[in-house]
Amino acid sequence: MSELYAVRRGRLRDRCAAAGSAAALVSRPANVRYLAGGAPPGAVLLLGPDEDVLVCPRTPVADPADGRPDEQLRTTALPEPDGDTVVAAAGMAAAAGAESLAVEEHHLTVARHRALGSVAPRLRLGDLAGAVEQLRIVKDEEEIACLRIAAEITDQALGELLESILVGRTERHLALELERRLVDHGADGAAFPTSVATGPNSGLRRHRPSDRRVEEGDFLSVRLGANYRGYRCEIGRTFVIGTTPADWQIELYDVVFAAQRAGREALVPGAEYREVDRAARQVLAAAGHGEGLAPRTGHGVGLEMEEDPQLAPGTMGKLDACVPVTVEPGVHLPGRGGVRIDDTLVVRPEADGGPELLTITTKELLAL
Amino acid sequence: MSELYAVRRGRLRDRCAAAGSAAALVSRPANVRYLAGGAPPGAVLLLGPDEDVLVCPRTPVADPADGRPDEQLRTTALPEPDGDTVVAAAGMAAAAGAESLAVEEHHLTVARHRALGSVAPRLRLGDLAGAVEQLRIVKDEEEIACLRIAAEITDQALGELLESILVGRTERHLALELERRLVDHGADGAAFPTSVATGPNSGLRRHRPSDRRVEEGDFLSVRLGANYRGYRCEIGRTFVIGTTPADWQIELYDVVFAAQRAGREALVPGAEYREVDRAARQVLAAAGHGEGLAPRTGHGVGLEMEEDPQLAPGTMGKLDACVPVTVEPGVHLPGRGGVRIDDTLVVRPEADGGPELLTITTKELLAL
């Protein structure tokens, strides 16, 4: 396992060297974790010039969910209680004779960047940009195994909710119960705030649970996911409450279901990101729901919830095998409600059976 | 109510003008909310030169917990789905003829700052630094009323837990139950991740709940708080489980209790931040627990959990009336456990009865 992190760091070092930088400073938490195996909050990773060092705050918070740093990696803690790990790491790079240091300009604040410049004025600061995020897009089988377990936990939590009585309970309580069940089944926590939306709220992207109670005839849409060892998946489903669904509910559900299937079927290695988005979007548009759609149909998942790639009209790039993504189209009709259907899948070649569906809860329209 | 936000913005505008900047761009979420009354995620506030504008993303997420923007404030949403509100606001400032713009360099990333520079190359960019954070330290009575309600909710949630059976339940489940009770009693959510620590984990600063179960004879320490309309308080208590506490438990509890009382009693307008810290710290040191203490004894609370002031040895500054702070000393003995006692109080002059205790759950050592 430890070898894995050294390999990842080696890959990043090669990229830096090619860009003319002998050392790199990784500060974005998910990137630090990806390269170090685990890290307390506030830790940063200095790559080279001579060796790699994980620079931790003086009093790290103990948390098993943060993982354990790679044992091959040198780890150091700052002597001062409020020391800045970024500044300390830059000082170490300068002391080790580095002339240039690539930093994550999309994560570092202007104020920290300036502090870093003044502690090591001779260091030429470059931009690491999204180099680590790029490495993170294609997952190895150990990462996919974590996502698979996260999805199993998520399916279990959702399955149990469906067996309970829903009418009369509030969105907030259902959301809290789903989060408790995620933890019951072994999650390190929820991957993101669980969304439960009923009646006119249903189908809203990222609706935050309110005190509205579930009523007969409502659409109920839920969106949840487990965090397992740092890896996060997501599922979204829409149900109908009570008796038989109304005609408009069946029609709307069928359209979103068809759009989601089209998106899933477009997940082949080599497909452009925007093709996947278009596949789902055009089904919604053809049914007259082209306006007011979410800006994207899905996104990558992993150590963060909304990683690259972005499945959206304006995104350039092509899918690779072993990239986990969500496919999550939805339609919301103001005042009435709506439908969202959301899966996490891993892109696989057709020879391997096509996309691997991680979230397996049924997508039939259940009347609960 | 709306007048209030205009007054706050007026104060900030005066500060900017004094520093030679005709316009300011506020991007840190809590600062935006403080000045705008409420704001969707990703919104930024442009102050001047002619008028103030809240610049929102195209598809803001509806969430009552984010509050409603001040109706006197002009609000605009970006046309593009993935537009950058910071860049758009800078463009608006330049179009309105501003020559200089103060930005929050401690919040803006290097990459966004650069994007801002290229969209408005003639704009002279300055640093707003912590100007809004400084304004936020002293609270008005409406803010204190929100904190008081947050504290009442927190006391209720904790009180109910104390009436239930604890032995055999895991830290995780107790934490989830506390969070559910916070919401039951009207919180918009937990102010921060609830910490429940048992046995050898007790007394650890920010321990994250594990699968360890409560056992007879354990110390049990909890730390929780409600978020009410954006305002966050915190309470921390330590209990002993089952029979009579052991001698070492009583002794340790008495020391931390005395330290916490000393800290509370030091909360008078005009007291230096570090005096309050020293008052608590020296009680712990005199009892032989001076090593390995947390870097600070308390901190401000409000729209964020760990606001200024910092009650720590190295912090310069003096307390004012109407500043809410925590006083939260603790000692952890590795392998055995420890004690933390944590209150939220508002600094008040002696003539008004001295510090106002918001979190009123008893601090006797309860054996549960």
XYZ file of C-alpha atoms in Angstrom:
736
model
C 0.000 0.000 0.000
C 2.780 2.377 0.989
C 4.446 1.844 -2.412
C 1.318 3.283 -4.009
C 1.821 6.731 -2.489
C 5.486 6.796 -3.464
C 4.457 6.003 -7.036
C 1.923 8.846 -7.031
C 4.517 11.260 -5.686
C 6.967 10.075 -8.297
C 4.477 10.860 -11.036
C 3.954 14.366 -9.708
C 7.710 14.899 -9.355
C 8.149 13.966 -13.020
C 5.544 16.536 -14.015
C 7.215 19.220 -11.927
C 10.639 18.439 -13.317
C 9.239 18.642 -16.851
C 7.823 22.073 -15.977
C 11.199 23.200 -14.617
C 10.470 23.076 -10.923
C 12.675 21.086 -8.566
C 10.241 21.203 -5.666
C 6.492 21.433 -5.138
C 4.310 22.414 -2.226
C 0.904 20.695 -2.097
C -1.592 22.386 0.226
C -5.074 21.447 -0.932
C -6.249 18.874 1.643
C -7.545 16.208 -0.750
C -4.338 16.484 -2.788
C -2.175 16.102 0.321
C -4.128 13.037 1.321
C -3.887 11.527 -2.156
C -0.098 11.795 -2.119
C 0.575 11.134 1.575
C -1.998 8.415 2.295
C -3.437 10.363 5.189
C -2.820 13.690 6.852
C -4.133 15.692 9.798
C -6.012 18.916 8.981
C -3.631 21.722 8.076
C -0.805 19.445 6.954
C 0.990 20.240 3.689
C 3.307 18.131 1.573
C 6.700 19.327 0.402
C 7.967 17.350 -2.587
C 11.727 17.459 -2.949
C 14.231 18.753 -3.752
C 15.998 16.028 -1.696
C 13.208 14.208 0.062
C 9.467 14.487 0.603
C 8.175 15.780 3.935
C 4.690 15.973 5.394
C 4.624 19.181 7.438
C 1.972 19.000 10.173
C 0.646 21.591 12.651
C 1.943 21.273 16.222
C -1.230 19.867 17.707
C -2.835 17.726 15.052
C -6.377 16.579 15.765
C -6.556 12.796 16.093
C -9.118 11.443 13.667
C -9.079 7.950 12.177
C -11.145 9.241 9.227
C -8.164 11.347 8.123
C -6.176 8.168 7.491
C -2.610 7.407 8.453
C 0.325 8.957 6.616
C 2.464 6.698 4.440
C 5.175 5.267 6.690
C 7.866 5.824 4.064
C 7.200 9.535 4.220
C 9.119 11.759 6.622
C 6.676 13.613 8.885
C 7.437 16.671 10.950
C 5.336 18.813 13.286
C 5.820 22.543 13.744
C 7.282 23.739 17.048
C 4.972 26.776 17.426
C 1.286 26.237 18.276
C 0.000 28.546 15.548
C 2.782 28.073 12.988
C 1.839 28.188 9.329
C 2.667 24.884 7.635
C 2.843 26.472 4.173
C 5.395 29.046 5.293
C 7.414 26.437 7.194
C 7.501 24.097 4.189
C 8.701 26.914 1.916
C 11.450 27.662 4.447
C 12.495 24.004 4.368
C 12.591 23.998 0.559
C 14.812 27.094 0.563
C 17.091 25.631 3.256
C 17.479 22.480 1.163
C 18.757 24.613 -1.712
C 15.709 24.622 -3.981
C 15.677 27.530 -6.400
C 12.096 27.127 -7.510
C 8.927 25.910 -5.874
C 5.610 25.163 -7.566
C 2.595 25.969 -5.374
C -1.145 25.455 -5.763
C -2.219 28.943 -6.765
C -5.839 27.829 -7.019
C -5.755 26.932 -3.314
C -3.262 29.287 -1.628
C -4.609 32.664 -0.589
C -2.884 35.840 -1.709
C -1.904 36.545 1.915
C -0.241 33.149 2.447
C 1.468 33.323 -0.931
C 2.955 36.664 0.091
C 4.072 35.306 3.496
C 5.755 32.455 1.657
C 7.528 34.909 -0.648
C 8.901 36.865 2.295
C 10.165 33.846 4.256
C 12.048 32.568 1.210
C 12.679 35.597 -1.011
C 15.120 33.816 -3.333
C 12.742 30.994 -4.114
C 11.169 31.378 -7.570
C 7.476 30.610 -7.071
C 5.652 28.799 -9.857
C 2.169 27.389 -10.268
C 1.452 23.695 -9.811
C -2.082 24.466 -11.119
C -4.316 21.404 -11.227
C -1.519 18.847 -11.650
C -2.563 16.720 -8.670
C -6.249 16.995 -9.536
C -5.368 15.695 -13.010
C -3.547 12.701 -11.544
C -6.565 11.986 -9.350
C -9.078 11.643 -12.210
C -8.245 8.032 -13.139
C -8.605 5.828 -10.057
C -6.662 2.678 -9.187
C -8.490 -0.462 -8.104
C -7.922 0.278 -4.402
C -9.676 3.594 -4.749
C -12.522 2.002 -6.699
C -12.843 -0.647 -3.975
C -13.388 2.139 -1.415
C -16.004 3.743 -3.657
C -17.718 0.378 -4.080
C -17.994 -0.021 -0.308
C -19.220 3.574 0.034
C -21.940 2.787 -2.513
C -22.967 -0.421 -0.735
C -23.363 1.483 2.522
C -25.396 4.150 0.737
C -27.708 1.584 -0.857
C -28.254 -0.085 2.531
C -29.128 3.175 4.273
C -31.566 4.143 1.526
C -33.094 0.657 1.404
C -33.892 0.767 5.117
C -35.541 4.148 4.813
C -37.830 2.832 2.097
C -39.110 0.166 4.462
C -40.193 2.682 7.093
C -43.288 4.861 7.262
C -42.639 8.215 5.629
C -45.925 10.156 5.651
C -45.976 12.853 8.330
C -42.201 12.957 8.880
C -40.211 16.091 8.103
C -37.496 16.428 5.490
C -35.001 17.275 8.241
C -35.752 14.139 10.216
C -35.566 11.869 7.221
C -32.205 13.412 6.305
C -30.830 12.964 9.829
C -32.050 9.379 9.894
C -30.362 8.608 6.581
C -27.102 10.055 7.918
C -27.371 7.963 11.075
C -27.917 4.843 8.973
C -24.865 5.626 6.839
C -22.772 5.650 10.012
C -24.525 2.509 11.318
C -23.408 0.652 8.227
C -19.788 1.684 8.548
C -19.435 5.039 6.853
C -16.928 7.493 8.290
C -19.713 10.038 7.805
C -21.921 11.488 5.121
C -20.095 12.393 1.912
C -22.081 15.672 1.756
C -25.177 17.084 3.478
C -28.031 14.678 2.783
C -30.859 16.241 0.800
C -34.479 15.208 1.280
C -37.065 17.148 -0.718
C -40.825 16.627 -0.693
C -43.779 17.907 -2.708
C -42.946 21.239 -4.378
C -39.331 20.964 -3.185
C -38.774 17.600 -4.889
C -36.353 17.556 -7.781
C -34.585 20.727 -6.622
C -30.846 20.494 -6.972
C -29.312 20.420 -3.475
C -32.440 21.395 -1.634
C -31.626 21.611 2.059
C -34.106 19.743 4.248
C -36.836 21.909 5.776
C -39.597 21.289 8.305
C -42.050 20.332 5.548
C -43.705 16.981 6.228
C -44.187 14.195 3.698
C -47.767 14.130 2.360
C -49.793 11.658 0.341
C -49.297 12.232 -3.378
C -45.900 13.930 -2.966
C -42.855 13.272 -5.000
C -40.022 12.565 -2.536
C -36.486 13.022 -3.813
C -33.418 12.102 -1.799
C -29.710 12.556 -2.449
C -27.168 10.994 -0.134
C -23.789 9.302 -0.066
C -21.314 7.675 2.275
C -17.746 8.720 2.952
C -15.659 5.562 3.307
C -11.957 6.056 4.035
C -12.171 9.465 2.403
C -13.916 8.234 -0.770
C -17.331 9.636 -1.502
C -20.149 8.387 -3.703
C -23.639 9.687 -4.295
C -27.068 8.364 -5.145
C -30.273 10.214 -5.905
C -33.716 8.741 -6.233
C -37.263 10.040 -6.531
C -40.297 8.192 -5.185
C -43.977 8.868 -5.052
C -45.828 8.762 -1.748
C -48.982 6.805 -1.098
C -51.522 5.835 -3.698
C -51.013 5.678 -7.450
C -48.823 8.329 -9.059
C -50.579 11.063 -11.035
C -50.193 11.070 -14.811
C -47.903 14.119 -14.792
C -45.697 12.355 -12.246
C -45.387 9.220 -14.375
C -44.655 11.258 -17.494
C -42.025 13.408 -15.809
C -40.396 10.393 -14.214
C -40.193 8.570 -17.535
C -38.490 11.535 -19.185
C -35.841 11.912 -16.460
C -35.328 8.159 -16.365
C -34.734 8.101 -20.145
C -32.320 11.045 -19.864
C -30.385 9.374 -17.077
C -30.170 6.116 -19.029
C -28.935 7.974 -22.091
C -26.240 9.584 -19.954
C -25.198 6.269 -18.444
C -25.042 4.622 -21.863
C -22.793 7.397 -23.139
C -20.139 6.508 -20.542
C -17.531 4.803 -22.722
C -13.770 5.335 -22.690
C -12.960 7.999 -25.263
C -16.347 9.747 -25.096
C -16.120 13.511 -24.733
C -17.343 14.892 -21.409
C -19.799 17.147 -23.193
C -21.181 14.260 -25.266
C -22.304 12.530 -22.069
C -23.943 15.753 -20.941
C -25.584 16.223 -24.322
C -26.925 12.670 -24.379
C -28.929 13.298 -21.215
C -29.737 16.948 -21.871
C -31.247 16.406 -25.297
C -33.747 13.873 -23.946
C -34.967 16.484 -21.446
C -35.020 19.213 -24.104
C -36.958 17.054 -26.580
C -39.650 16.606 -23.916
C -39.907 20.372 -23.447
C -37.759 20.602 -20.313
C -34.703 22.254 -21.852
C -34.940 25.475 -19.807
C -33.572 25.971 -16.293
C -31.574 22.754 -16.229
C -28.546 22.343 -13.978
C -25.295 23.506 -15.626
C -23.979 19.935 -15.723
C -25.270 16.386 -15.864
C -22.604 14.819 -13.644
C -19.098 15.043 -12.236
C -16.217 12.951 -10.987
C -16.170 11.603 -7.429
C -13.344 10.401 -5.205
C -11.627 12.106 -2.287
C -13.843 15.112 -2.993
C -17.483 15.212 -3.951
C -17.242 17.303 -7.065
C -14.004 16.406 -8.728
C -13.107 16.589 -12.357
C -14.312 15.639 -14.912
C -17.310 17.953 -15.223
C -19.972 16.525 -17.530
C -21.161 19.851 -18.903
C -21.741 21.543 -22.275
C -18.566 23.645 -22.163
C -16.022 21.168 -20.813
C -13.244 19.859 -23.050
C -11.784 16.412 -22.514
C -12.496 12.722 -22.931
C -13.390 9.981 -20.488
C -10.841 7.340 -19.595
C -11.472 3.898 -18.169
C -11.490 3.750 -14.351
C -12.968 7.215 -13.956
C -15.890 7.250 -11.485
C -18.581 9.804 -12.282
C -22.143 10.643 -11.392
C -24.976 10.844 -13.915
C -27.699 12.952 -12.340
C -30.163 14.735 -14.580
C -33.281 16.251 -13.072
C -36.236 18.464 -13.806
C -38.045 20.722 -11.362
C -41.430 22.269 -12.157
C -41.862 25.362 -9.986
C -44.732 24.975 -7.532
C -45.283 21.300 -8.390
C -42.034 19.456 -7.743
C -39.809 17.282 -9.847
C -37.581 14.295 -10.363
C -33.862 13.675 -10.026
C -32.161 10.334 -10.666
C -28.521 10.049 -9.754
C -26.043 7.174 -9.898
C -22.329 6.760 -9.339
C -20.667 4.638 -12.032
C -17.134 3.734 -13.080
C -16.247 4.064 -16.754
C -15.124 0.658 -18.117
C -14.398 -0.565 -21.651
C -17.196 -2.410 -23.419
C -15.030 -5.541 -23.380
C -15.279 -5.443 -19.576
C -19.055 -5.106 -19.684
C -19.366 -1.340 -19.983
C -19.913 1.134 -17.148
C -19.887 -0.381 -13.667
C -22.923 0.754 -11.702
C -21.960 1.255 -8.044
C -25.296 2.468 -6.675
C -27.709 -0.363 -7.355
C -30.947 0.730 -5.646
C -33.790 0.284 -8.109
C -34.708 3.109 -10.458
C -38.302 1.977 -10.972
C -40.811 4.588 -9.832
C -41.741 3.185 -6.420
C -45.016 4.223 -4.779
C -44.279 4.150 -1.046
C -33.549 45.340 10.472
C -32.556 46.312 6.944
C -31.158 49.615 8.258
C -28.699 47.586 10.317
C -26.930 46.166 7.274
C -26.732 49.569 5.617
C -25.097 50.890 8.804
C -22.551 48.053 8.778
C -21.732 48.695 5.128
C -21.414 52.390 5.870
C -18.846 51.661 8.571
C -16.805 49.520 6.213
C -17.024 52.157 3.495
C -15.621 54.740 5.910
C -12.699 52.464 6.699
C -11.986 51.885 3.001
C -12.175 55.585 2.206
C -9.741 56.284 5.049
C -7.384 53.729 3.530
C -7.668 55.359 0.092
C -9.907 52.810 -1.621
C -13.137 53.896 -3.276
C -14.493 50.369 -3.627
C -14.206 47.045 -1.815
C -14.906 43.462 -2.765
C -15.958 41.191 0.105
C -15.721 37.480 -0.696
C -15.392 35.598 2.589
C -18.848 34.041 3.115
C -19.379 35.065 6.756
C -18.305 38.613 5.912
C -20.701 38.776 2.965
C -23.530 37.573 5.165
C -22.689 40.077 7.905
C -22.915 42.981 5.485
C -25.712 41.734 3.225
C -28.023 40.094 5.788
C -28.041 36.832 3.886
C -26.448 35.470 0.752
C -26.470 32.282 -1.301
C -23.197 30.288 -1.424
C -20.699 31.844 -3.807
C -22.170 35.358 -3.605
C -19.782 38.300 -3.158
C -20.478 41.885 -2.149
C -19.198 44.853 -4.122
C -19.134 48.043 -2.035
C -19.227 51.208 -4.128
C -18.049 53.252 -5.850
C -21.631 54.318 -6.680
C -23.802 51.685 -5.080
C -23.475 48.343 -3.309
C -24.293 45.150 -5.217
C -24.622 41.555 -4.109
C -23.285 39.475 -7.005
C -24.750 35.944 -6.953
C -24.026 32.833 -9.035
C -26.551 32.042 -11.763
C -28.196 29.136 -10.010
C -28.144 29.915 -6.307
C -29.092 27.051 -4.000
C -32.261 27.835 -2.063
C -31.585 27.484 1.638
C -33.473 29.314 4.376
C -30.448 28.878 6.670
C -28.464 31.225 4.423
C -30.833 34.053 5.305
C -32.432 36.594 3.023
C -30.427 39.469 1.535
C -31.169 42.985 2.763
C -33.954 44.354 0.559
C -32.244 47.721 0.231
C -29.315 46.028 -1.457
C -29.195 45.614 -5.224
C -28.799 41.940 -6.119
C -27.693 40.553 -9.444
C -27.147 37.023 -10.721
C -24.517 36.067 -13.281
C -25.708 35.121 -16.770
C -23.253 32.215 -17.233
C -23.769 28.988 -15.249
C -20.156 28.756 -14.110
C -19.325 32.465 -13.970
C -16.933 33.658 -11.282
C -18.651 36.163 -9.005
C -15.331 37.697 -7.897
C -14.246 38.383 -11.457
C -17.688 39.716 -12.400
C -17.755 42.075 -9.416
C -14.314 43.439 -10.281
C -15.505 44.053 -13.825
C -18.504 45.971 -12.457
C -16.248 48.095 -10.244
C -14.048 48.960 -13.220
C -17.071 49.741 -15.421
C -18.370 52.076 -12.704
C -15.118 54.015 -12.895
C -13.406 52.825 -9.723
C -9.643 53.247 -9.818
C -8.906 51.114 -6.808
C -10.485 48.069 -5.227
C -9.695 46.568 -1.832
C -10.012 42.758 -1.772
C -9.776 40.149 0.982
C -6.269 38.834 0.356
C -6.590 36.403 3.270
C -9.525 34.756 1.487
C -8.954 35.159 -2.274
C -6.742 32.551 -3.903
C -3.738 33.598 -5.960
C -5.448 32.243 -9.084
C -8.660 34.258 -8.581
C -6.698 37.381 -7.676
C -4.822 37.043 -10.951
C -8.051 36.502 -12.936
C -9.402 39.646 -11.325
C -6.291 41.571 -12.306
C -6.640 40.528 -15.932
C -10.354 41.345 -16.272
C -9.757 44.843 -14.868
C -6.100 45.660 -15.547
C -6.404 49.361 -14.650
C -7.916 48.699 -11.262
C -5.373 49.190 -8.461
C -5.875 46.197 -6.156
C -5.436 46.779 -2.427
C -5.918 44.634 0.648
C -9.036 44.892 2.796
C -7.238 42.583 5.253
C -9.363 41.721 8.288
C -11.455 44.913 8.245
C -14.808 43.108 8.228
C -13.640 40.567 10.814
C -12.713 43.499 13.068
C -16.172 45.013 12.689
C -17.697 41.654 13.565
C -15.978 41.289 16.977
C -18.400 43.480 18.961
C -21.948 42.189 18.507
C -25.176 44.151 18.530
C -28.117 43.008 20.649
C -29.812 41.298 17.701
C -26.752 39.133 17.175
C -26.530 38.370 20.889
C -30.230 37.417 20.881
C -29.472 34.810 18.173
C -26.552 33.471 20.217
C -28.773 33.284 23.294
C -31.311 31.172 21.416
C -28.526 28.981 20.016
C -27.311 28.405 23.576
C -30.803 27.561 24.856
C -31.193 24.965 22.122
C -27.779 23.525 22.961
C -28.585 23.278 26.669
C -31.868 21.524 25.863
C -30.214 18.956 23.596
C -27.533 18.212 26.163
C -30.053 18.048 29.025
C -32.085 15.400 27.228
C -29.033 13.288 26.568
C -28.192 13.292 30.267
C -31.571 11.761 31.038
C -31.013 8.775 28.758
C -29.024 5.610 29.323
C -25.475 6.046 28.119
C -23.555 2.863 29.014
C -23.014 0.633 25.995
C -23.686 3.298 23.366
C -20.971 4.390 20.964
C -19.453 7.857 20.722
C -20.727 8.122 17.154
C -24.295 7.374 18.084
C -24.331 9.764 20.990
C -22.952 12.485 18.716
C -25.567 11.822 16.039
C -28.320 11.837 18.649
C -27.154 15.173 20.013
C -27.181 16.640 16.515
C -30.686 15.339 15.921
C -31.853 16.924 19.165
C -30.316 20.252 18.197
C -32.432 20.236 15.051
C -35.491 19.047 17.016
C -35.248 22.122 19.188
C -35.054 24.521 16.279
C -31.393 24.754 15.283
C -30.600 25.262 11.610
C -27.981 22.592 12.203
C -24.966 21.844 14.345
C -22.554 24.759 14.679
C -19.624 22.330 14.204
C -19.174 18.536 14.246
C -20.333 17.325 17.659
C -17.574 15.701 19.676
C -18.261 12.852 22.097
C -15.221 11.315 23.793
C -15.215 8.457 26.298
C -12.652 6.820 28.580
C -9.119 7.413 27.303
C -10.468 9.743 24.571
C -12.185 12.063 27.067
C -10.762 15.539 27.381
C -9.139 15.421 23.929
C -9.550 18.646 22.036
C -11.883 18.038 19.073
C -11.857 14.271 19.307
C -13.982 12.904 16.494
C -16.477 10.290 17.681
C -15.358 6.675 17.233
C -17.030 3.295 17.693
C -15.857 3.086 21.313
C -18.732 2.357 23.676
C -19.393 4.130 26.976
C -18.224 2.019 29.938
C -18.748 2.193 33.694
C -16.141 4.409 35.305
C -15.418 6.396 32.126
C -15.075 10.097 31.885
C -17.431 11.235 29.104
C -16.717 14.604 27.527
C -19.007 16.236 24.976
C -18.695 19.394 22.920
C -21.615 20.630 20.856
C -23.391 23.756 19.716
C -26.360 24.938 17.721
C -26.362 27.128 14.626
C -29.319 29.491 14.861
C -29.785 31.920 11.958
C -26.090 31.652 11.240
C -24.947 32.307 14.827
C -23.008 29.575 16.558
C -22.366 28.879 20.223
C -20.563 26.041 21.954
C -20.716 24.135 25.206
C -18.417 21.467 26.576
C -19.019 19.331 29.625
C -17.380 16.293 31.213
C -19.289 13.690 33.197
C -18.411 10.492 34.949
C -20.261 7.300 34.124
C -21.865 4.996 36.676
C -20.781 4.657 40.263
C -18.714 7.102 42.281
C -15.895 8.941 40.516
C -12.332 7.796 41.291
C -10.108 10.132 43.321
C -7.994 11.090 40.293
C -11.146 11.974 38.411
C -12.403 14.248 41.174
C -9.006 15.922 41.520
C -8.610 16.503 37.807
C -12.155 17.798 37.485
C -11.633 20.259 40.339
C -8.491 21.649 38.707
C -10.114 22.188 35.310
C -13.226 23.610 36.966
C -11.082 26.115 38.889
C -9.184 27.060 35.726
C -12.394 27.589 33.796
C -13.857 29.725 36.586
C -10.692 31.831 36.685
C -10.992 32.363 32.930
C -14.657 33.337 33.194
C -13.951 35.755 36.024
C -11.243 37.441 33.948
C -13.814 38.425 31.299
C -14.163 42.148 31.966
C -14.199 44.974 29.429
C -10.640 46.225 29.050
C -8.963 42.940 30.022
C -6.207 41.858 27.656
C -6.962 38.709 25.660
C -3.825 37.053 26.969
C -4.713 37.888 30.584
C -7.854 35.781 30.273
C -5.786 32.963 28.835
C -3.204 33.321 31.594
C -5.830 33.299 34.341
C -6.991 29.833 33.292
C -3.612 28.504 32.200
C -1.810 29.274 35.451
C -4.332 27.291 37.490
C -3.626 24.242 35.322
C 0.135 24.843 35.472
C 0.111 25.236 39.272
C -1.506 21.793 39.531
C 1.231 20.269 37.376
C -0.706 20.235 34.097
C 1.168 23.023 32.309
C 2.528 20.814 29.503
C 0.685 19.871 26.324
C -2.152 22.353 26.796
C -4.157 23.683 23.868
C -2.632 26.814 22.300
C -5.567 28.945 23.506
C -8.162 29.003 26.253
C -11.026 30.391 24.193
C -12.103 32.359 21.138
C -14.848 34.576 19.800
C -18.045 33.094 18.346
C -20.660 34.496 15.990
C -21.235 33.819 12.308
C -18.179 31.578 12.423
C -17.098 29.160 15.116
C -13.614 30.420 15.724
C -13.709 34.132 15.258
C -11.493 36.742 16.817
C -10.589 37.421 19.567
C -8.214 34.542 20.292
C -7.665 34.067 24.032
C -4.052 32.888 23.758
C -0.633 33.768 25.213
C 0.596 35.625 22.146
C -2.483 37.624 21.126
C -2.507 41.408 21.523
C -5.746 43.267 22.199
C -8.334 43.989 24.846
C -11.857 42.769 25.400
C -14.794 45.067 24.761
C -18.295 44.782 26.121
C -20.700 42.776 23.925
C -17.995 40.395 22.712
C -19.117 36.740 22.947
C -16.297 34.299 23.663
C -15.750 30.746 24.805
C -13.748 29.794 27.882
C -12.705 26.188 27.433
C -9.657 24.906 29.281
C -8.992 21.183 29.418
C -6.458 18.579 30.436
C -5.913 15.197 28.829
C -3.827 12.497 30.498
C -2.612 10.096 27.779
C -4.051 6.618 28.246
C -6.411 7.681 31.050
C -8.636 10.447 29.734
C -9.357 13.969 30.827
C -11.673 16.868 31.408
C -12.815 19.831 29.333
C -15.271 22.472 30.496
C -16.460 24.969 27.927
C -18.942 27.837 28.086
C -20.042 30.623 25.768
C -20.296 33.990 27.525
C -20.801 37.611 26.537
C -18.460 40.199 28.037
C -20.478 42.787 30.009
C -19.419 45.600 32.359
C -19.521 44.843 36.059
C -22.255 47.445 36.431
C -24.427 45.185 34.247
C -23.661 42.143 36.383
C -20.454 40.985 34.717
C -20.112 38.325 32.023
C -23.405 36.914 30.736
C -23.331 33.122 30.765
C -25.225 31.789 27.728
C -24.689 28.049 28.232
C -26.249 27.304 31.599
C -26.031 23.506 31.922
C -24.584 22.684 35.346
C -20.825 22.386 35.760
C -21.009 20.128 38.820
C -19.318 16.783 38.217
C -22.364 14.624 37.493
C -22.150 10.847 37.885
C -24.529 9.470 35.260
